[in-house]
Amino acid sequence: MKTMSRALGATLPFTLAALAVAVPAHAQQATEAATADQEGDDIVVTGSYARSLATATQTKRQAAYGVDSIASTDIGKFPAQNVAEALQLVSGVAITRPRGEGLYVSVRGLGPQFQNTLLNGRSLALNDLIENGGAQGRSFRFEMLPAEFVARIDVVKTPTADMTEGALGGNIDVTTFRPLDIGNKTTLNLRGTYTGQTHRVRPNATVLHSATTADGTFGVLAGVQYWGKEVRNDRFLNFGWNLNRFSGVLGNGFYTPTRTRPTIETEKRDRVSGIVSAQWRPGADLETTLDVIATRLDVAYDEYGIDIYPDDTSVAGHRPVLVAGSQKIEGNTVAAATINDVRFMASREYSLNRHDLLTIGLKQAWTPDRWHVSATANWSAAHSFHPSFREGTVRSRAMFFAPFSYDASSGYKVLPTITTTRSLTDPTNFVVQTFNIAPKDSKDWDAYTRIDVARDFDGFVTKLAAGGEYHWRKRDYFRRDFNINTLTGQPVSALGNGALLPLPYDDFLKDVDGNTPRNWLVPDTGTFFDRLFTPAIAAAPLTAGDLRSSFVTREKITAGYVRADYGFPIGDVAVTGNVGARYVHTDQVANGTLTLGSTPRAVSFPRTFDNILPSANLRAEITPTLVGRLAASRVLTRPNVTDSAPRITVSTDAPTASGGNPELKPFLATQFDGSLEWYFAPTGALTGAVFYKAMDDYITAQNVNIDIPGRGTVLLSTQVNGGDAKVYGVEAAYNQVFTFLPAPFDGLGVQASYTHTSVKANYTAGARAIVDQLIGLSKNSFNLVGFYDKGPVSTRLSYVWRDAYLAGTGSTTQAPNYVAPFGSLDGNFSYRLTPRILASIEAINIAGARAYSYQDSKLRFGEINYYGRTLLFGVRAEF
């Protein structure tokens, strides 16, 4: 990270300066008329990115609460290929980029499930993970929102009483374009997306059209987008290091690796999205707005792996044995050893993952004289599913047993040495293993309505507001597993010719040192499916495990609030602010299946929660350029639906059980914020903030007594409330356009932010004590953007970095998992060919960074991911 920072610091000024000198003077003059200036007080900003930055700065400066924003540079032109990737430039925000695509957002160290994502101020249904693994619950997938439809994103860090509850981290409000804000305009954006790992280009096209009546009282905006991308991620994956697995040879206290998988993951992504927005404003005091957005995202996922199971005892007649004397021990880690009778599995996993999202919102606003009255209704539905069994996470497998030797002495950033005595490319070595199909279907519905009434006053109290909302949500999650053993244990030739194929790639992690297998056979999905999956199997009844994997949860939320805004002077200092309280009543019903031994039983667990959430914000304009803020609030996040779903297995001969906990209460926190914002120049700002969150009812893994219908009280091993955690930290941000420099250097600018987050925590994961760590919390993160934006040229270079963080707490027998520090260097260059045509090129992960993880000790290899570089290029036209 230090090397990258030095390189960036050395090259960035020269790069930007060279671009500035290269701008022809006549081209600047030709395009200044086409580049609209933004004038507000003494602010005059030219250039699209600089204008976007100025808009976000003004939003922050004028807000009655703590907020950071990012704004579109123009209609259909957001300053990133992805909404999540744009947000990572906001102070305190970090993202996850699985396979190189920004997907989930964290704020101030708290993970995606602690954020509340809104669209135009209204709640959204949520698509879920169906590719593999379990449901994610409340985490919004930002890939479902095209960046080209977005006008602005606000990250609210100090809420007010009128804001919808649900975030311990931040309220993320995405605002789309509206016709009366745009006027009469059409934009066409044509781009290609090239990914370096696939060497393929996929097309992208966006059309947006806005039209208004001559008197400006009615307008309609409509748009459509097709977006395609192909991805390849080379991944070396380890599932954990186990304690005392071979204590008979090693004694107690030593960790050895569990399942390990070199694999290549590919995706073919196709997204079609549409937007319609209509506004009617017959007078200054009446406005009706309709917003409709629909998205379908198809992700065809295909994975080619070779799995190695050095501690697996699931196959009869086989039991791994560590060879005495082969071990190399460093501390409590067995860094190298030979283990006999280990299962090697050639695996292929294919799925077509379809995600549909539809949201329809209507708002009526009436503002006569000093009154502000509005009514809002919204309905949204999200559906994530596989269109057929053939596309429903199909896992084709073949195996053999052989000695396994490994050496991880070189650390987690190098591939470990892995060898065996049998060939991974000889099909006669393999026998058929259990064939699995795991179709999943996640449906989420969200209905939302609210009414707000407010009145302005003169004097100390400047506004009184009150309102209420009703929110209904339902999640229906279904999963079943077909485990087919028709030919298990027979030679792969029993499936016919072509059941195992050569790996279609010959450059697995080619730039990573180490002697891990880089070539192996892979099953042919079609051959396995056609030979093993029959209509009789498809029609088989659901098993107890299938029933237990599925659940339905419903939430009915009624909320009301009161808010008072105030204002008064203290000498020359103008003080404004708001105080209020929000009452929230939640009725939750979790339906699912528990199993008593092998007998399934449908169960339902109703729960009711009542919470009062006070809030206060104070803003002081200390000088015309210096703003100070103080804020305090009580906030909540409801438990993840996957944790509260009653997917429970009850022992037949003891009062014990394991699974979800339908009696979980919401996360609650009391938070305090203070900030100082210096707007030292018309095009510059330096801001800082401190924050503190005291979380109670933090959800942790423990045992708790629960009443099971028909069984009585049992001890449930699950997630429970009761952990204690305090998160505190500082943020600093700086941005400036250097307009004081002589032309053409006056288009240079810098944007930067830094966040430090600390945690005091004491909770348990099973019997493992977790001290001063939270999952997903990076202690340090920063971003640095250098840009030049003047005349026909706009260019920027950004580096975004986040510190290591805890990804999994482990258990008494398994080490915790950490994601290593990661930084990405991205760039963008655009040139206005004519006043209406813009050519651009954008590069992501220019330095070719790899993402790493490790298991507690850096000798314990975890993951290496490399998804390569992405290049987007194209033209944008305005009419």
Short mmCIF file of N, CA and C in Angstrom, two decimals, residues 349-451:
data_model
loop_
_atom_site.label_atom_id
_atom_site.label_comp_id
_atom_site.label_asym_id
_atom_site.label_seq_id
_atom_site.Cartn_x
_atom_site.Cartn_y
_atom_site.Cartn_z
N GLU A 349 -19.63 -25.90 -11.28
CA GLU A 349 -20.87 -25.33 -10.76
C GLU A 349 -21.42 -24.33 -11.76
N TYR A 350 -22.65 -24.55 -12.17
CA TYR A 350 -23.28 -23.64 -13.14
C TYR A 350 -24.63 -23.19 -12.61
N SER A 351 -24.95 -21.92 -12.82
CA SER A 351 -26.28 -21.42 -12.51
C SER A 351 -26.58 -20.19 -13.35
N LEU A 352 -27.85 -20.04 -13.69
CA LEU A 352 -28.33 -18.79 -14.27
C LEU A 352 -29.13 -18.11 -13.17
N ASN A 353 -28.61 -16.98 -12.71
CA ASN A 353 -29.19 -16.27 -11.58
C ASN A 353 -29.94 -15.05 -12.09
N ARG A 354 -31.24 -15.08 -11.99
CA ARG A 354 -32.07 -14.00 -12.52
C ARG A 354 -32.58 -13.14 -11.36
N HIS A 355 -32.37 -11.85 -11.50
CA HIS A 355 -32.82 -10.89 -10.48
C HIS A 355 -33.74 -9.87 -11.14
N ASP A 356 -34.98 -9.81 -10.69
CA ASP A 356 -35.95 -8.83 -11.18
C ASP A 356 -36.28 -7.85 -10.07
N LEU A 357 -36.38 -6.58 -10.42
CA LEU A 357 -36.77 -5.55 -9.47
C LEU A 357 -37.72 -4.57 -10.14
N LEU A 358 -38.84 -4.31 -9.49
CA LEU A 358 -39.82 -3.33 -9.98
C LEU A 358 -40.22 -2.45 -8.81
N THR A 359 -40.15 -1.15 -9.00
CA THR A 359 -40.57 -0.22 -7.97
C THR A 359 -41.41 0.89 -8.59
N ILE A 360 -42.54 1.20 -7.96
CA ILE A 360 -43.47 2.22 -8.43
C ILE A 360 -43.77 3.14 -7.26
N GLY A 361 -43.51 4.43 -7.44
CA GLY A 361 -43.72 5.39 -6.37
C GLY A 361 -44.52 6.59 -6.84
N LEU A 362 -45.39 7.07 -5.97
CA LEU A 362 -46.24 8.23 -6.27
C LEU A 362 -46.19 9.18 -5.10
N LYS A 363 -46.00 10.47 -5.39
CA LYS A 363 -45.97 11.48 -4.34
C LYS A 363 -46.80 12.67 -4.74
N GLN A 364 -47.60 13.14 -3.79
CA GLN A 364 -48.39 14.35 -3.98
C GLN A 364 -47.96 15.37 -2.93
N ALA A 365 -47.51 16.54 -3.37
CA ALA A 365 -47.06 17.59 -2.47
C ALA A 365 -47.93 18.83 -2.66
N TRP A 366 -48.29 19.44 -1.53
CA TRP A 366 -49.12 20.66 -1.55
C TRP A 366 -48.51 21.63 -0.55
N THR A 367 -48.14 22.82 -1.01
CA THR A 367 -47.42 23.77 -0.15
C THR A 367 -48.08 25.15 -0.20
N PRO A 368 -49.31 25.26 0.29
CA PRO A 368 -49.95 26.57 0.30
C PRO A 368 -49.40 27.45 1.42
N ASP A 369 -49.06 28.66 1.07
CA ASP A 369 -48.59 29.62 2.05
C ASP A 369 -47.47 29.00 2.91
N ARG A 370 -47.68 28.84 4.22
CA ARG A 370 -46.65 28.32 5.10
C ARG A 370 -46.80 26.83 5.37
N TRP A 371 -47.70 26.19 4.72
CA TRP A 371 -47.94 24.76 4.96
C TRP A 371 -47.16 23.89 3.98
N HIS A 372 -46.77 22.72 4.45
CA HIS A 372 -46.11 21.71 3.62
C HIS A 372 -46.81 20.38 3.88
N VAL A 373 -47.58 19.92 2.93
CA VAL A 373 -48.33 18.69 3.07
C VAL A 373 -47.93 17.75 1.94
N SER A 374 -47.62 16.51 2.27
CA SER A 374 -47.27 15.55 1.22
C SER A 374 -47.79 14.17 1.60
N ALA A 375 -48.13 13.41 0.58
CA ALA A 375 -48.54 12.02 0.74
C ALA A 375 -47.75 11.19 -0.26
N THR A 376 -47.23 10.07 0.20
CA THR A 376 -46.36 9.21 -0.61
C THR A 376 -46.82 7.77 -0.51
N ALA A 377 -46.79 7.09 -1.64
CA ALA A 377 -47.06 5.65 -1.66
C ALA A 377 -46.05 4.99 -2.58
N ASN A 378 -45.61 3.80 -2.20
CA ASN A 378 -44.63 3.09 -3.02
C ASN A 378 -44.86 1.59 -2.89
N TRP A 379 -44.70 0.90 -4.00
CA TRP A 379 -44.77 -0.57 -4.01
C TRP A 379 -43.59 -1.07 -4.80
N SER A 380 -42.92 -2.07 -4.26
CA SER A 380 -41.80 -2.66 -5.00
C SER A 380 -41.77 -4.15 -4.76
N ALA A 381 -41.23 -4.85 -5.75
CA ALA A 381 -41.11 -6.30 -5.68
C ALA A 381 -39.76 -6.71 -6.24
N ALA A 382 -39.11 -7.63 -5.55
CA ALA A 382 -37.82 -8.17 -5.99
C ALA A 382 -37.93 -9.68 -6.05
N HIS A 383 -37.43 -10.24 -7.13
CA HIS A 383 -37.51 -11.69 -7.33
C HIS A 383 -36.15 -12.17 -7.82
N SER A 384 -35.54 -13.07 -7.07
CA SER A 384 -34.26 -13.67 -7.45
C SER A 384 -34.47 -15.18 -7.54
N PHE A 385 -34.18 -15.74 -8.72
CA PHE A 385 -34.53 -17.14 -8.95
C PHE A 385 -33.73 -17.71 -10.12
N HIS A 386 -33.84 -19.03 -10.27
CA HIS A 386 -33.28 -19.73 -11.42
C HIS A 386 -34.44 -20.09 -12.35
N PRO A 387 -34.35 -19.80 -13.63
CA PRO A 387 -35.49 -20.07 -14.52
C PRO A 387 -35.86 -21.55 -14.65
N SER A 388 -34.91 -22.46 -14.43
CA SER A 388 -35.21 -23.89 -14.56
C SER A 388 -34.26 -24.70 -13.69
N PHE A 389 -34.57 -25.99 -13.50
CA PHE A 389 -33.67 -26.86 -12.75
C PHE A 389 -32.30 -26.95 -13.41
N ARG A 390 -32.26 -26.94 -14.73
CA ARG A 390 -30.99 -27.04 -15.46
C ARG A 390 -30.07 -25.86 -15.14
N GLU A 391 -30.67 -24.77 -14.66
CA GLU A 391 -29.90 -23.55 -14.38
C GLU A 391 -29.86 -23.23 -12.89
N GLY A 392 -30.21 -24.19 -12.05
CA GLY A 392 -30.40 -23.92 -10.63
C GLY A 392 -29.26 -24.36 -9.75
N THR A 393 -28.08 -23.77 -9.88
CA THR A 393 -26.88 -24.15 -9.13
C THR A 393 -26.64 -25.65 -9.27
N VAL A 394 -26.19 -26.03 -10.46
CA VAL A 394 -25.94 -27.42 -10.81
C VAL A 394 -24.48 -27.74 -10.49
N ARG A 395 -24.27 -28.68 -9.58
CA ARG A 395 -22.92 -29.04 -9.15
C ARG A 395 -22.58 -30.44 -9.63
N SER A 396 -21.66 -30.52 -10.61
CA SER A 396 -21.20 -31.79 -11.19
C SER A 396 -19.83 -32.10 -10.60
N ARG A 397 -19.63 -33.36 -10.15
CA ARG A 397 -18.42 -33.67 -9.39
C ARG A 397 -17.90 -35.07 -9.71
N ALA A 398 -16.58 -35.18 -9.65
CA ALA A 398 -15.91 -36.48 -9.75
C ALA A 398 -14.71 -36.44 -8.81
N MET A 399 -14.32 -37.63 -8.26
CA MET A 399 -13.32 -37.61 -7.20
C MET A 399 -12.34 -38.77 -7.29
N PHE A 400 -11.22 -38.62 -6.58
CA PHE A 400 -10.34 -39.73 -6.27
C PHE A 400 -9.66 -39.44 -4.93
N PHE A 401 -8.97 -40.42 -4.38
CA PHE A 401 -8.27 -40.27 -3.10
C PHE A 401 -6.77 -40.47 -3.34
N ALA A 402 -5.96 -39.63 -2.69
CA ALA A 402 -4.51 -39.69 -2.89
C ALA A 402 -3.83 -38.91 -1.77
N PRO A 403 -2.52 -39.07 -1.62
CA PRO A 403 -1.78 -38.26 -0.65
C PRO A 403 -1.79 -36.77 -1.06
N PHE A 404 -1.76 -35.92 -0.06
CA PHE A 404 -1.80 -34.47 -0.26
C PHE A 404 -0.64 -33.86 0.52
N SER A 405 0.26 -33.18 -0.17
CA SER A 405 1.38 -32.50 0.47
C SER A 405 1.25 -31.00 0.24
N TYR A 406 1.44 -30.22 1.29
CA TYR A 406 1.35 -28.77 1.13
C TYR A 406 2.47 -28.09 1.92
N ASP A 407 2.79 -26.87 1.49
CA ASP A 407 3.78 -26.06 2.18
C ASP A 407 3.34 -24.60 2.03
N ALA A 408 2.95 -23.99 3.15
CA ALA A 408 2.47 -22.62 3.15
C ALA A 408 3.47 -21.67 3.79
N SER A 409 4.73 -22.03 3.83
CA SER A 409 5.73 -21.26 4.57
C SER A 409 5.95 -19.87 4.00
N SER A 410 5.60 -19.65 2.73
CA SER A 410 5.89 -18.36 2.09
C SER A 410 4.85 -17.30 2.38
N GLY A 411 3.78 -17.63 3.11
CA GLY A 411 2.78 -16.62 3.46
C GLY A 411 1.59 -16.62 2.52
N TYR A 412 0.58 -15.81 2.88
CA TYR A 412 -0.72 -15.89 2.20
C TYR A 412 -0.75 -15.20 0.84
N LYS A 413 0.26 -14.39 0.50
CA LYS A 413 0.25 -13.71 -0.79
C LYS A 413 0.92 -14.52 -1.89
N VAL A 414 1.38 -15.71 -1.54
CA VAL A 414 1.98 -16.64 -2.50
C VAL A 414 1.17 -17.92 -2.49
N LEU A 415 0.97 -18.52 -3.64
CA LEU A 415 0.26 -19.79 -3.67
C LEU A 415 1.06 -20.85 -2.93
N PRO A 416 0.43 -21.62 -2.06
CA PRO A 416 1.17 -22.66 -1.36
C PRO A 416 1.58 -23.77 -2.34
N THR A 417 2.62 -24.47 -1.98
CA THR A 417 2.98 -25.66 -2.75
C THR A 417 1.99 -26.77 -2.42
N ILE A 418 1.34 -27.30 -3.44
CA ILE A 418 0.38 -28.39 -3.27
C ILE A 418 0.71 -29.46 -4.30
N THR A 419 0.99 -30.68 -3.84
CA THR A 419 1.31 -31.78 -4.76
C THR A 419 0.57 -33.04 -4.33
N THR A 420 0.43 -33.95 -5.29
CA THR A 420 -0.16 -35.25 -5.03
C THR A 420 0.49 -36.26 -5.96
N THR A 421 0.26 -37.54 -5.71
CA THR A 421 0.90 -38.60 -6.49
C THR A 421 0.06 -39.04 -7.68
N ARG A 422 -1.18 -38.57 -7.80
CA ARG A 422 -2.04 -38.95 -8.91
C ARG A 422 -2.31 -37.74 -9.80
N SER A 423 -2.51 -38.03 -11.07
CA SER A 423 -2.69 -36.97 -12.05
C SER A 423 -4.09 -36.38 -11.97
N LEU A 424 -4.15 -35.05 -12.02
CA LEU A 424 -5.43 -34.34 -12.03
C LEU A 424 -6.00 -34.22 -13.44
N THR A 425 -5.27 -34.70 -14.44
CA THR A 425 -5.72 -34.57 -15.83
C THR A 425 -5.96 -35.92 -16.49
N ASP A 426 -5.97 -36.98 -15.70
CA ASP A 426 -6.25 -38.32 -16.24
C ASP A 426 -7.66 -38.73 -15.83
N PRO A 427 -8.60 -38.82 -16.77
CA PRO A 427 -10.00 -39.12 -16.41
C PRO A 427 -10.17 -40.50 -15.80
N THR A 428 -9.24 -41.42 -16.05
CA THR A 428 -9.41 -42.77 -15.49
C THR A 428 -9.16 -42.80 -13.98
N ASN A 429 -8.60 -41.73 -13.43
CA ASN A 429 -8.39 -41.67 -11.98
C ASN A 429 -9.68 -41.38 -11.21
N PHE A 430 -10.70 -40.87 -11.89
CA PHE A 430 -11.86 -40.31 -11.20
C PHE A 430 -13.05 -41.26 -11.19
N VAL A 431 -13.83 -41.17 -10.10
CA VAL A 431 -15.14 -41.82 -10.02
C VAL A 431 -16.19 -40.75 -9.78
N VAL A 432 -17.44 -41.10 -10.09
CA VAL A 432 -18.55 -40.14 -9.95
C VAL A 432 -18.81 -39.88 -8.47
N GLN A 433 -19.06 -38.61 -8.15
CA GLN A 433 -19.44 -38.22 -6.79
C GLN A 433 -20.87 -37.70 -6.82
N THR A 434 -21.47 -37.51 -5.66
CA THR A 434 -22.85 -37.05 -5.54
C THR A 434 -23.10 -35.84 -6.43
N PHE A 435 -24.12 -35.93 -7.29
CA PHE A 435 -24.53 -34.85 -8.17
C PHE A 435 -25.59 -34.03 -7.45
N ASN A 436 -25.41 -32.71 -7.43
CA ASN A 436 -26.29 -31.86 -6.64
C ASN A 436 -26.88 -30.75 -7.50
N ILE A 437 -28.17 -30.51 -7.33
CA ILE A 437 -28.83 -29.32 -7.90
C ILE A 437 -29.53 -28.62 -6.75
N ALA A 438 -29.31 -27.31 -6.61
CA ALA A 438 -29.87 -26.56 -5.48
C ALA A 438 -30.62 -25.33 -5.99
N PRO A 439 -31.83 -25.52 -6.52
CA PRO A 439 -32.61 -24.36 -6.98
C PRO A 439 -33.07 -23.51 -5.80
N LYS A 440 -33.04 -22.20 -6.01
CA LYS A 440 -33.45 -21.25 -4.97
C LYS A 440 -34.39 -20.21 -5.57
N ASP A 441 -35.28 -19.71 -4.75
CA ASP A 441 -36.27 -18.74 -5.20
C ASP A 441 -36.54 -17.78 -4.04
N SER A 442 -36.14 -16.52 -4.21
CA SER A 442 -36.32 -15.51 -3.16
C SER A 442 -37.24 -14.42 -3.68
N LYS A 443 -38.36 -14.23 -2.99
CA LYS A 443 -39.32 -13.18 -3.35
C LYS A 443 -39.40 -12.19 -2.19
N ASP A 444 -39.35 -10.92 -2.51
CA ASP A 444 -39.43 -9.88 -1.49
C ASP A 444 -40.40 -8.80 -1.98
N TRP A 445 -41.37 -8.46 -1.12
CA TRP A 445 -42.32 -7.41 -1.45
C TRP A 445 -42.23 -6.32 -0.40
N ASP A 446 -42.40 -5.08 -0.85
CA ASP A 446 -42.33 -3.94 0.06
C ASP A 446 -43.41 -2.94 -0.33
N ALA A 447 -44.32 -2.66 0.58
CA ALA A 447 -45.36 -1.64 0.37
C ALA A 447 -45.19 -0.57 1.42
N TYR A 448 -45.29 0.68 1.00
CA TYR A 448 -44.91 1.79 1.87
C TYR A 448 -45.83 2.97 1.58
N THR A 449 -46.35 3.58 2.63
CA THR A 449 -47.14 4.79 2.47
C THR A 449 -46.90 5.70 3.66
N ARG A 450 -46.91 7.00 3.42
CA ARG A 450 -46.69 7.95 4.51
C ARG A 450 -47.36 9.27 4.19
N ILE A 451 -47.62 10.04 5.22
CA ILE A 451 -48.16 11.38 5.09
C ILE A 451 -47.39 12.30 6.02
#
